[in-house]
Short mmCIF file of C-alpha atoms and ligand atoms in Angstrom, two decimals:
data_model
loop_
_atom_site.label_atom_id
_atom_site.label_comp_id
_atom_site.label_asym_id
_atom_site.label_seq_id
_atom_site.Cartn_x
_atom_site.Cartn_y
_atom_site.Cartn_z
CA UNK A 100 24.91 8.94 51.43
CA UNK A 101 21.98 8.65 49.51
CA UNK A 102 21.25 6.14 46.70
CA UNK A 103 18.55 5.14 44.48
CA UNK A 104 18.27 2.52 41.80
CA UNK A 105 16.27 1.58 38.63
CA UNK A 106 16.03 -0.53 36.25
CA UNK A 107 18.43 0.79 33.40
CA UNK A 108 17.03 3.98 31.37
CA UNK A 109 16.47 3.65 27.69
CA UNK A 110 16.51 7.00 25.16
CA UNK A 111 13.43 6.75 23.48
CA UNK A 112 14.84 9.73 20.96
CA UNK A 113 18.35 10.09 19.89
CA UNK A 114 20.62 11.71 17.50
CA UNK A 115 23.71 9.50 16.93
CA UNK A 116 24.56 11.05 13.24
CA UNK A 117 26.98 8.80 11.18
CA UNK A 118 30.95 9.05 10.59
CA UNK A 119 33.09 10.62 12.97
CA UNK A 120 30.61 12.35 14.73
CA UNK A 121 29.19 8.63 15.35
CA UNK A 122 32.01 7.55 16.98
CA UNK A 123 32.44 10.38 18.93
CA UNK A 124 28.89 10.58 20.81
CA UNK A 125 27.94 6.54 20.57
CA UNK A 126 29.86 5.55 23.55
CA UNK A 127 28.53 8.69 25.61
CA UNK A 128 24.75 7.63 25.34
CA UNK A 129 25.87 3.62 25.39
CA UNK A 130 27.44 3.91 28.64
CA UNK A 131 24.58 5.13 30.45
CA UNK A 132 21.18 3.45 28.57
CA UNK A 133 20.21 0.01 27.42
CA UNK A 134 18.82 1.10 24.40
CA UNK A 135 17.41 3.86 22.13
CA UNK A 136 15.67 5.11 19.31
CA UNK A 137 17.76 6.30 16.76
CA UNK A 138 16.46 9.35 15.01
CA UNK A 139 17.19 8.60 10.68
CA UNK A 140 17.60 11.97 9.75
CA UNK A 141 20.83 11.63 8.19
CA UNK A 142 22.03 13.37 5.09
CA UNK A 143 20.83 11.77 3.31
CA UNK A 144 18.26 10.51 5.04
CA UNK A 145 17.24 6.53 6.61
CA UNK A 146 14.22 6.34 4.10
CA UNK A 147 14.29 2.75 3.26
CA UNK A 148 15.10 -0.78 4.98
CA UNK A 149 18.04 -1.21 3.20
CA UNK A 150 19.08 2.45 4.46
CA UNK A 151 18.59 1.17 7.82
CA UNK A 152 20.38 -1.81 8.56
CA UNK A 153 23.11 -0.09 6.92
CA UNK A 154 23.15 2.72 9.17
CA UNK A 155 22.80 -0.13 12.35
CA UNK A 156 25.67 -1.92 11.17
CA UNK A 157 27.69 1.52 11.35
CA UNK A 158 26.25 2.15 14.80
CA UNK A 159 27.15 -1.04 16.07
CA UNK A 160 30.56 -0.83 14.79
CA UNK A 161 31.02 2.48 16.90
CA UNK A 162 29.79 0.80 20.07
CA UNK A 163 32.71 0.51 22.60
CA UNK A 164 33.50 -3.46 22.74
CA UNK A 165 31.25 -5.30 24.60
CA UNK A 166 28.79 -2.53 24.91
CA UNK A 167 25.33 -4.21 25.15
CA UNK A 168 23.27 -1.05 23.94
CA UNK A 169 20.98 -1.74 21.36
CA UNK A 170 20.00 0.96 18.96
CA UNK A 171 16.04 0.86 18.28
CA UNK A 172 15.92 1.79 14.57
CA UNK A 173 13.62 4.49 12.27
CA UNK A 174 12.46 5.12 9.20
CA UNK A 175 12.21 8.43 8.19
CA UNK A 176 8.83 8.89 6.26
CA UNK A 177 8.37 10.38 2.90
CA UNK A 178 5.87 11.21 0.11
CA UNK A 179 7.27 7.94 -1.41
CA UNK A 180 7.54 5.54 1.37
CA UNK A 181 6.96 2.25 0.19
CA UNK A 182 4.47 0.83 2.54
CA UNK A 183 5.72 -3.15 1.50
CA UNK A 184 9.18 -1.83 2.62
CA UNK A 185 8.27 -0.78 5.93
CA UNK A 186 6.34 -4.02 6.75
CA UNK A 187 9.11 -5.93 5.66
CA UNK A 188 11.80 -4.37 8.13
CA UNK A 189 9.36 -4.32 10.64
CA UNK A 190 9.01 -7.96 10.25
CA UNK A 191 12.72 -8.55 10.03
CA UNK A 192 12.70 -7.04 13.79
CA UNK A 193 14.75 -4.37 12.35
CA UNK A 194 12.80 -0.95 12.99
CA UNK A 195 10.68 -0.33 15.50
CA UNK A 196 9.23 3.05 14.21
CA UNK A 197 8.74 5.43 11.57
CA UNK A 198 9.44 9.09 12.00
CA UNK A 199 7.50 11.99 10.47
CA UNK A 200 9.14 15.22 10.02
CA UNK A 201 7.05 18.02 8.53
CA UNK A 202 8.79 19.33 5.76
CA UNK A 203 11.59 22.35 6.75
CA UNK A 204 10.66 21.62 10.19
CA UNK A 205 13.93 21.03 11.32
CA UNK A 206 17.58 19.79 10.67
CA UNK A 207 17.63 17.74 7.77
CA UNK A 208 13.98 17.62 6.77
CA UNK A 209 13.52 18.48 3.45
CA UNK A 210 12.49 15.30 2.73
CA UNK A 211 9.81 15.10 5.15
CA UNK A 212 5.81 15.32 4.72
CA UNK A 213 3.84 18.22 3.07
CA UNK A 214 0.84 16.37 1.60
CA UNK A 215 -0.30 14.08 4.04
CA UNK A 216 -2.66 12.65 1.87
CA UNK A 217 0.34 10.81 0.55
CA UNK A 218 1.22 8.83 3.40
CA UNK A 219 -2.10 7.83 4.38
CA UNK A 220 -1.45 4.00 2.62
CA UNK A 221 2.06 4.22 5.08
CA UNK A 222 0.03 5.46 8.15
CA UNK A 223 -2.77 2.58 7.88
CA UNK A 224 0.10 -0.25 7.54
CA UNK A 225 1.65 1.12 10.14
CA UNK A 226 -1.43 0.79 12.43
CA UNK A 227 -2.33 -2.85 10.76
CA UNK A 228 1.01 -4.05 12.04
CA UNK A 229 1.10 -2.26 15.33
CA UNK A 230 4.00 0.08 14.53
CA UNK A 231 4.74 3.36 16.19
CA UNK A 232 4.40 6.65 14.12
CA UNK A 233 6.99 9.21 16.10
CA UNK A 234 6.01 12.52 14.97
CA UNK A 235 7.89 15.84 15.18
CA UNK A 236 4.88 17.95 15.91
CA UNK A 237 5.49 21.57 14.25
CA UNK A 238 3.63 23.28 11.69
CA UNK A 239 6.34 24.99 9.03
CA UNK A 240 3.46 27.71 7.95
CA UNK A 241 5.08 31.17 7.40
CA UNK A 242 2.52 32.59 9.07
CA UNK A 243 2.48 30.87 12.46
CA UNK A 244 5.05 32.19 14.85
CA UNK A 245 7.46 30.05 15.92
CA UNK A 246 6.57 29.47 20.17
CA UNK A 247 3.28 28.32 17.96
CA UNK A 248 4.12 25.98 16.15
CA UNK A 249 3.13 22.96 17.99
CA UNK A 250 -0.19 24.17 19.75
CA UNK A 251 -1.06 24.86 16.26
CA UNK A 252 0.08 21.24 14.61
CA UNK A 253 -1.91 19.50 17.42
CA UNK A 254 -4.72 21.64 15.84
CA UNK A 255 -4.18 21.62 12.58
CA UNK A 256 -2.55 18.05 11.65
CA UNK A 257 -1.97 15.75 14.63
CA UNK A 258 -5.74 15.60 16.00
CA UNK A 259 -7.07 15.31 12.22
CA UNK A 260 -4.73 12.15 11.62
CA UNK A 261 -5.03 10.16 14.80
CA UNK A 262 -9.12 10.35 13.90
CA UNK A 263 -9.09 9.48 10.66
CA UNK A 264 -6.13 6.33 11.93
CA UNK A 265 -7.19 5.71 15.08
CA UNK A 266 -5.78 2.67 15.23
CA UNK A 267 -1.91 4.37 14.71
CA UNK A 268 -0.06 4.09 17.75
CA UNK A 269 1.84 7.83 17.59
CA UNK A 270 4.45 9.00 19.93
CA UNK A 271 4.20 12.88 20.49
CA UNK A 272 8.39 13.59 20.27
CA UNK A 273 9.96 16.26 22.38
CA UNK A 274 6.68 18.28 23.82
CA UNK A 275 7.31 21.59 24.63
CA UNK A 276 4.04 23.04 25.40
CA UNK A 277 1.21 22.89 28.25
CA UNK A 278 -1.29 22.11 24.42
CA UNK A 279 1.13 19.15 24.32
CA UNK A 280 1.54 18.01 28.05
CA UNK A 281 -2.77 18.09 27.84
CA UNK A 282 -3.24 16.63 24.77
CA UNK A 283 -0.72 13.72 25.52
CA UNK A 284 -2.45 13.21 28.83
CA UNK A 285 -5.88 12.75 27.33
CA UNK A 286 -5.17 11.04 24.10
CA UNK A 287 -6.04 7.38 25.34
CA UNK A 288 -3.67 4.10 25.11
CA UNK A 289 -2.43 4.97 21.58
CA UNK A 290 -0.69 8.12 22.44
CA UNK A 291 2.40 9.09 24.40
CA UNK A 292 5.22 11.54 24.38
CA UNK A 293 8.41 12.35 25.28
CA UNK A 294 10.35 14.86 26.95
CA UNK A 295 13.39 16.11 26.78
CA UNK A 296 16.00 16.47 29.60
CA UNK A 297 16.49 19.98 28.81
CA UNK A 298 12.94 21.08 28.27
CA UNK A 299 12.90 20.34 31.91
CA UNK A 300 15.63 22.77 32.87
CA UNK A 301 15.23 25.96 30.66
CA UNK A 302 12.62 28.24 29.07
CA UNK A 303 13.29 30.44 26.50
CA UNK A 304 15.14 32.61 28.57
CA UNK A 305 18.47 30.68 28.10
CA UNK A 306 18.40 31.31 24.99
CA UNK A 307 18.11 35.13 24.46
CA UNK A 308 18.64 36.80 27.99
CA UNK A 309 22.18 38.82 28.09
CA UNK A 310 22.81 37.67 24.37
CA UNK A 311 22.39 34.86 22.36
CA UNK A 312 23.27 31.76 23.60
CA UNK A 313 23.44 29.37 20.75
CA UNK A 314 23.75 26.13 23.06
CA UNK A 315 20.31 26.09 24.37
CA UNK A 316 18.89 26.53 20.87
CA UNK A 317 16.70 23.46 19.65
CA UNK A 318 13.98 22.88 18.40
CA UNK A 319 10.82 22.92 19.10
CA UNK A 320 12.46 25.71 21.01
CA UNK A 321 11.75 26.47 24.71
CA UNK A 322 9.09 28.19 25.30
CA UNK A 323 7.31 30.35 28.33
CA UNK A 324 8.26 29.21 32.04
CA UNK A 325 4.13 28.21 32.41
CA UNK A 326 5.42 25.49 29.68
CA UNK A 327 8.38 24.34 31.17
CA UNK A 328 6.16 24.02 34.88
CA UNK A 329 3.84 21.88 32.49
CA UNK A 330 6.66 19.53 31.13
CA UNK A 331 8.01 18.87 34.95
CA UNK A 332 4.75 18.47 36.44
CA UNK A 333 3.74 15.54 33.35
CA UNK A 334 7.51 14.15 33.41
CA UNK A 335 7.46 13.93 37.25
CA UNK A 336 3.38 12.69 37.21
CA UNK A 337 3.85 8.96 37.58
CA UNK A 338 1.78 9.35 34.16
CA UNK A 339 3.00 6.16 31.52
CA UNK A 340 1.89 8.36 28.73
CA UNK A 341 4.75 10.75 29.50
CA UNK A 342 8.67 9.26 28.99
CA UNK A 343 12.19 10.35 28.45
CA UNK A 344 13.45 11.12 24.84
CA UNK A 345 16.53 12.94 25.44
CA UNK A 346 16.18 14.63 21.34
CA UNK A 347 20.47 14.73 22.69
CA UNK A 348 21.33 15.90 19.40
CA UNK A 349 25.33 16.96 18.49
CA UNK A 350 26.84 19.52 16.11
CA UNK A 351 30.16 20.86 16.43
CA UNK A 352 30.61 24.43 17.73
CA UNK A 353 31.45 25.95 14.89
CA UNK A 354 27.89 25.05 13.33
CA UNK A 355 26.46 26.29 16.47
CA UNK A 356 28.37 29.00 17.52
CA UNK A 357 27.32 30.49 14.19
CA UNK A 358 25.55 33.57 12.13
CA UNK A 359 22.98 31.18 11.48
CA UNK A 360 23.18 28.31 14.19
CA UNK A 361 21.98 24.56 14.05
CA UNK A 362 19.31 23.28 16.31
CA UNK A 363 20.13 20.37 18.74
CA UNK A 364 21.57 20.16 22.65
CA UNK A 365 23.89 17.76 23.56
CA UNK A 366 22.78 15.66 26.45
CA UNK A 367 23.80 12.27 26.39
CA UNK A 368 26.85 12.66 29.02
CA UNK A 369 25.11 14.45 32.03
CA UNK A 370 21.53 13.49 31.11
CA UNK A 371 20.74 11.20 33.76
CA UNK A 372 22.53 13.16 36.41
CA UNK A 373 20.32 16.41 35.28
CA UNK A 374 17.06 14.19 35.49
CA UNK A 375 17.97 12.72 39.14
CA UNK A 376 18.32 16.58 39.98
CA UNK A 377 14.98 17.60 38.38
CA UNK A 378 12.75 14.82 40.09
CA UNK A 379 14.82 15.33 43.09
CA UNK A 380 13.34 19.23 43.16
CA UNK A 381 10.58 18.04 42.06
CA UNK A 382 10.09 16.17 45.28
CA UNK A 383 9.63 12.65 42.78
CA UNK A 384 12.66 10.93 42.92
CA UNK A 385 10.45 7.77 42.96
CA UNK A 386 8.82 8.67 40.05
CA UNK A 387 12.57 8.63 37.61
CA UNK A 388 12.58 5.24 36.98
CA UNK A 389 8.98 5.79 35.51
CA UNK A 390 9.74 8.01 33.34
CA UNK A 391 13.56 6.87 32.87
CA UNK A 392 12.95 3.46 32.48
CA UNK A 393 9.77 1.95 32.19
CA UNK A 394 6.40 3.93 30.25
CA UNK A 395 9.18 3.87 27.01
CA UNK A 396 9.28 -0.09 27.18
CA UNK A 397 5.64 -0.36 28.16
CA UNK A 398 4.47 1.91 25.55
CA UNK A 399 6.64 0.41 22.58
CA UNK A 400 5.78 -3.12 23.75
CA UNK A 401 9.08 -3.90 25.11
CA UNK A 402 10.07 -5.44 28.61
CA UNK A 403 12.49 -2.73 30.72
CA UNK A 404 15.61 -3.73 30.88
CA UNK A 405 17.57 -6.31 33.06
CA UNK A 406 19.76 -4.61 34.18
CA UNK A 407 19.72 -1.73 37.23
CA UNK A 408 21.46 1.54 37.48
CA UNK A 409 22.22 3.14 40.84
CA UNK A 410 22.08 6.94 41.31
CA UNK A 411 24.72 8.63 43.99
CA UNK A 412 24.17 11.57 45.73
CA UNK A 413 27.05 13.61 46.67
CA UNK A 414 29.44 16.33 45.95
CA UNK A 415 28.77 17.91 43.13
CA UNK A 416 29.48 16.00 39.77
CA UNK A 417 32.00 16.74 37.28
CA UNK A 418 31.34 16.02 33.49
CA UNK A 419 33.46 17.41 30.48
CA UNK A 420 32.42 20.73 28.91
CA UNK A 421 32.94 19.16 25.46
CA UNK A 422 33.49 16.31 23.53
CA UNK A 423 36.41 16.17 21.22
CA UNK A 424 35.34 14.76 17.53
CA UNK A 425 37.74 14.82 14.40
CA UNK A 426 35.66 17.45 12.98
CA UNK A 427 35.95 19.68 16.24
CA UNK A 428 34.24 19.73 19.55
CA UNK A 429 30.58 19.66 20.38
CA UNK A 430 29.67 21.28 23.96
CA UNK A 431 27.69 19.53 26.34
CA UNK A 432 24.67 20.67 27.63
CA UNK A 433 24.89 23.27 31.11
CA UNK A 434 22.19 22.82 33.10
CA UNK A 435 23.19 25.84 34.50
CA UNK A 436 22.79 24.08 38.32
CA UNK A 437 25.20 21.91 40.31
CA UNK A 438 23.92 17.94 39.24
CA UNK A 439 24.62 16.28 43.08
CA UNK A 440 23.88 12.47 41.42
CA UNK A 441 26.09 10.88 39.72
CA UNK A 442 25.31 7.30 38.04
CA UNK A 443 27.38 4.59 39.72
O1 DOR B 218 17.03 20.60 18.20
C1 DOR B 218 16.87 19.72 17.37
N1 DOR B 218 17.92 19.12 16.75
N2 DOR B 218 15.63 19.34 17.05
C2 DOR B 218 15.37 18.49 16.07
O2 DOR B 218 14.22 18.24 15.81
C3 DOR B 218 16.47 17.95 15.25
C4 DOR B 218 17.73 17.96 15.97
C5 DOR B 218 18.94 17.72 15.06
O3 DOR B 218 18.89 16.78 14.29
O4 DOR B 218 19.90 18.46 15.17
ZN1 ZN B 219 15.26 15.04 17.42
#
């Protein structure tokens, strides 16, 4: 029997939503990691401090009892983000980011950023204060096709704002791309990014080969295998710029399985067994609790956690297909490969 533990994971990215949905996916993500960052694009959205230590005391309240998990609050930025408001909940210990959606970019941005002139005051209190800027790194253009988009944002936007804020600690989220994996890599102490679990595990051939398969639709979408080879190589590196930000992100089937389907895969259940498979092909099983459980931490300015989490190897795992919700079910994520760890 094989074994192998770490220090307990955290989810430096995560979709919990809010009502039943909430109460549904909490405990599946608080079983498993310490802590994580909870993505504020609600409807509507987590714009102000008030908004956000509402939305924590709902989150809390859906935590199984005596669940230690602590969720890691946002801010999701706008054109009107009130830069005295974000210091103050940052001083309160209450967020510890803000999170920039472009505009349309995906679910539930419409109130995101299309002048970025307009957050500049936001963006240099941010960096005064030493707060994070997580940034969903997609250009909306029209004209840009969409296994583009975030070569061309690193282009276009990110590079542009971290020199003219260099100070701005920014957090690259969900990288899809070899751009992003080389950009991360050489973008100095005030730049990481995250990766998904299932970036590791498909390309964009999940999605469209012998039909559409909804399930493995998210954005930024998967892109060319050469990408996904990228993403392992960086997750598996040993590099602290590079940590895991699952993006788990539920909607019931019906909004998937649909003529015009939502973005988002559901990880939280099976993520850590997927990951323990991945660096385990990878040949880096010593390299997981890197990526798992300490660059996040290091790079927010946070200790790991306490506690440790052991890893099994053995006969294939079992997990549920879906999670039942009041509203209807929302399918976990296939890796599409037997997962031989299982956590405990
Ligand atoms: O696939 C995604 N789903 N990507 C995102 O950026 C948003 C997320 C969601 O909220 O569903
Ligand atoms: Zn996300």
């Amino acid at each position: 029997m094989q074994q192998i533990t770490l220090r307990r994971p955290d989810d430096w990215h995560l979709h919990l939503r809010d009502g039943a949905m909430l109460n549904a996916v909490a405990p599946e993500t608080a079983r498993h990691f310490g802590r994580a960052i909870i993505m504020p694009n609600l409807i509507p959205p987590v714009v102000t401090r008030d908004d956000a230590a509402a939305y924590k005391g709902r989150i809390m309240a859906a935590l199984p009892e005596g669940s230690d998990f602590q969720p890691l609050m946002t801010l999701y930025l706008t054109e009107d983000t009130d830069p005295a408001d974000v210091k103050r909940a940052k001083e309160e210990g209450l967020i510890s980011a803000v999170k920039l959606y472009p505009a349309g970019a995906t679910t539930n941005s419409a109130s995101g950023v299309t002048n970025f002139d307009k957050v500049r005051p936001v963006l240099e209190t941010m960096a005064e204060i030493g707060l994070p800027l997580c940034v969903h790194g997609e250009v909306v253009d029209a004209d840009i096709d969409i296994f583009d988009r975030e070569a061309v944002f690193i282009d276009r936007i990110l590079d542009p704002l971290r020199t003219s804020v260099p100070e701005l600690r920014v957090i690259m989220e969900h990288i899809t791309t070899k751009q992003g994996v080389d950009y991360a890599r050489s973008g100095g102490d005030n730049l990481g990014a995250t990766i998904t679990t299932h970036h590791l595990v498909i390309n964009r051939n999940a999605i469209l080969v012998g039909g559409i398969k909804p399930h493995y639709y998210c954005l930024p979408v998967a892109k060319r295998e050469e990408h996904r080879l990228a993403l392992r190589a960086a997750a598996t590196s040993g590099d602290p710029s590079f940590f895991l930000g699952t993006d788990s992100a539920p909607h019931i089937d019906p909004l998937k399985e649909s003529a015009c389907g939502c973005a988002g895969c559901f990880t939280a259940t099976n993520t850590m067994s997927i990951l323990a498979e991945v660096f385990e092909q990878e040949g880096a099983l010593d390299k997981l609790e890197g990526f798992a459980s300490l660059h996040g931490p290091a790079f927010y300015g946070l200790e790991p956690n306490e506690a440790e989490m052991v890893l099994t190897k053995g006969e294939p795992v079992t997990y549920p297909d879906k999670i039942a919700t009041p509203d209807g079910d929302v399918t976990v994520f296939d890796p599409m490969m037997p997962l031989h760890w299982r956590v405990g």
